[in-house]
């Protein structure tokens, strides 16, 4: 039976979780942007959240449709209880919340403010903001997967017929808390991706940011020759399911069989494109 | 002289309310100049903004409910759609739009597949239909439980891949109109015309290959909205029909005029 074919609707909503690295190294400047990795990552996350809200907006005098439950969990510097750890990255009214239904997300950005263009065009626009750039401390990625996994587990149990949860990890560094609670990073990822709905296993994708301007590698199908930490992240990343392969090809990527949900050394606009490909699930069953 | 009489069946996507049906269907008798009757169905894009309004405006406009109905030529359709786009953008209901809704209206807009048909020469020597299609809404012309013409001729496994339709933005309109298909077919008393949006049309195309006698007997016998909805629910449950908004308009061609109007409450 085909998997990863369930369309997203209000009766069968999807789940998107973004793990956002807020470690100290995210303070580094991102290529020629003049802004830090943390600023660029937060901008991309706010853009993808806005994209999702817009997609679920269908008519005047009608609420944003509940197509997704969304969680953003940061790891590294915490804001709500200062120190190192994992927390919900939402600010404002949603601070501390785990998975938030899309209509509620649309209602409660922490601010609406002038933000620069993600693709470095010399323009800016007023847009809603849910997540601020933050950096500090180390990279407790295992804890982040543990926290996200608990939310994903409960969600999958409550939505057995939905498209499986999509977890996207945005990071610039190496895990610093493996092993955590007796389990390695690989073990935590294995636990996460063993959570299933009837439509398939939880998807875990990785996007690695580099402050240096080096070649981008998007959706590789072979770990051989990938720059560090590419081979490790390749092993951790789920194979792209067919609907996302189709999305990527429509967006111009030459995706080969066996391609993983992995992007290395991406720029800001590619980060957003990968987030868009990774969060676009089937419109309708076929 | 032959006559037509029609009935429209529809069902919204499972999980949506009836008010969220984003297809459109309309019919109108011959106008004062003897043009028509006309029929149209349209399927608004789920991911668009104001798709139900767009689909319903297109079908109403085509049958002449919003100004002059367009001729079935590419040039006439182009100018007619420009007018429809202006009306859609200037809808007074948009006064209450939120920022998100304004962003989506401006940046995304909407899109709809479209199928329009006019019956001609019903009192003359060669009664026939003429139709225009953009996308995968389909006309099945049926005689004696056999498909005489399917327009557009999309195979059962070819639905969902056709990108054609009518947009709310003008940038791609000329290109789209250039891709419109036109067709016509001769009519005789006893014929039936079925207009279906994609999910139902795909099911018809697939079922016609398996058991056309049962298919057309079933569709000819639909006599109540609940019967239609049960059929749709059963086929969705059996995974034989895509869970999407569905619309079926059935037009009988007959020597007798309709003797009565049936209203199902």
GROMACS .gro file of C-alpha atoms in nm, chain A residues 14 23 26 45 49 58 77 139 154 157 204 237-238 243 245 256:
model
   16
   14UNK     CA    1  -0.087   1.742   0.932
   23UNK     CA    2   2.348   2.750   2.009
   26UNK     CA    3   2.444   3.072   1.541
   45UNK     CA    4   1.098   3.004   1.003
   49UNK     CA    5   0.485   2.990   0.908
   58UNK     CA    6  -0.937   3.059   0.165
   77UNK     CA    7   1.996   2.926   2.467
  139UNK     CA    8   2.383   2.221   2.105
  154UNK     CA    9   0.078   1.220   2.138
  157UNK     CA   10  -0.188   0.875   1.856
  204UNK     CA   11   1.303   1.366   1.002
  237UNK     CA   12   1.768   1.194   0.756
  238UNK     CA   13   1.458   1.019   0.623
  243UNK     CA   14   0.515   1.362  -0.289
  245UNK     CA   15   1.033   1.423  -0.451
  256UNK     CA   16   1.767   1.097  -0.762
   0.00000   0.00000   0.00000
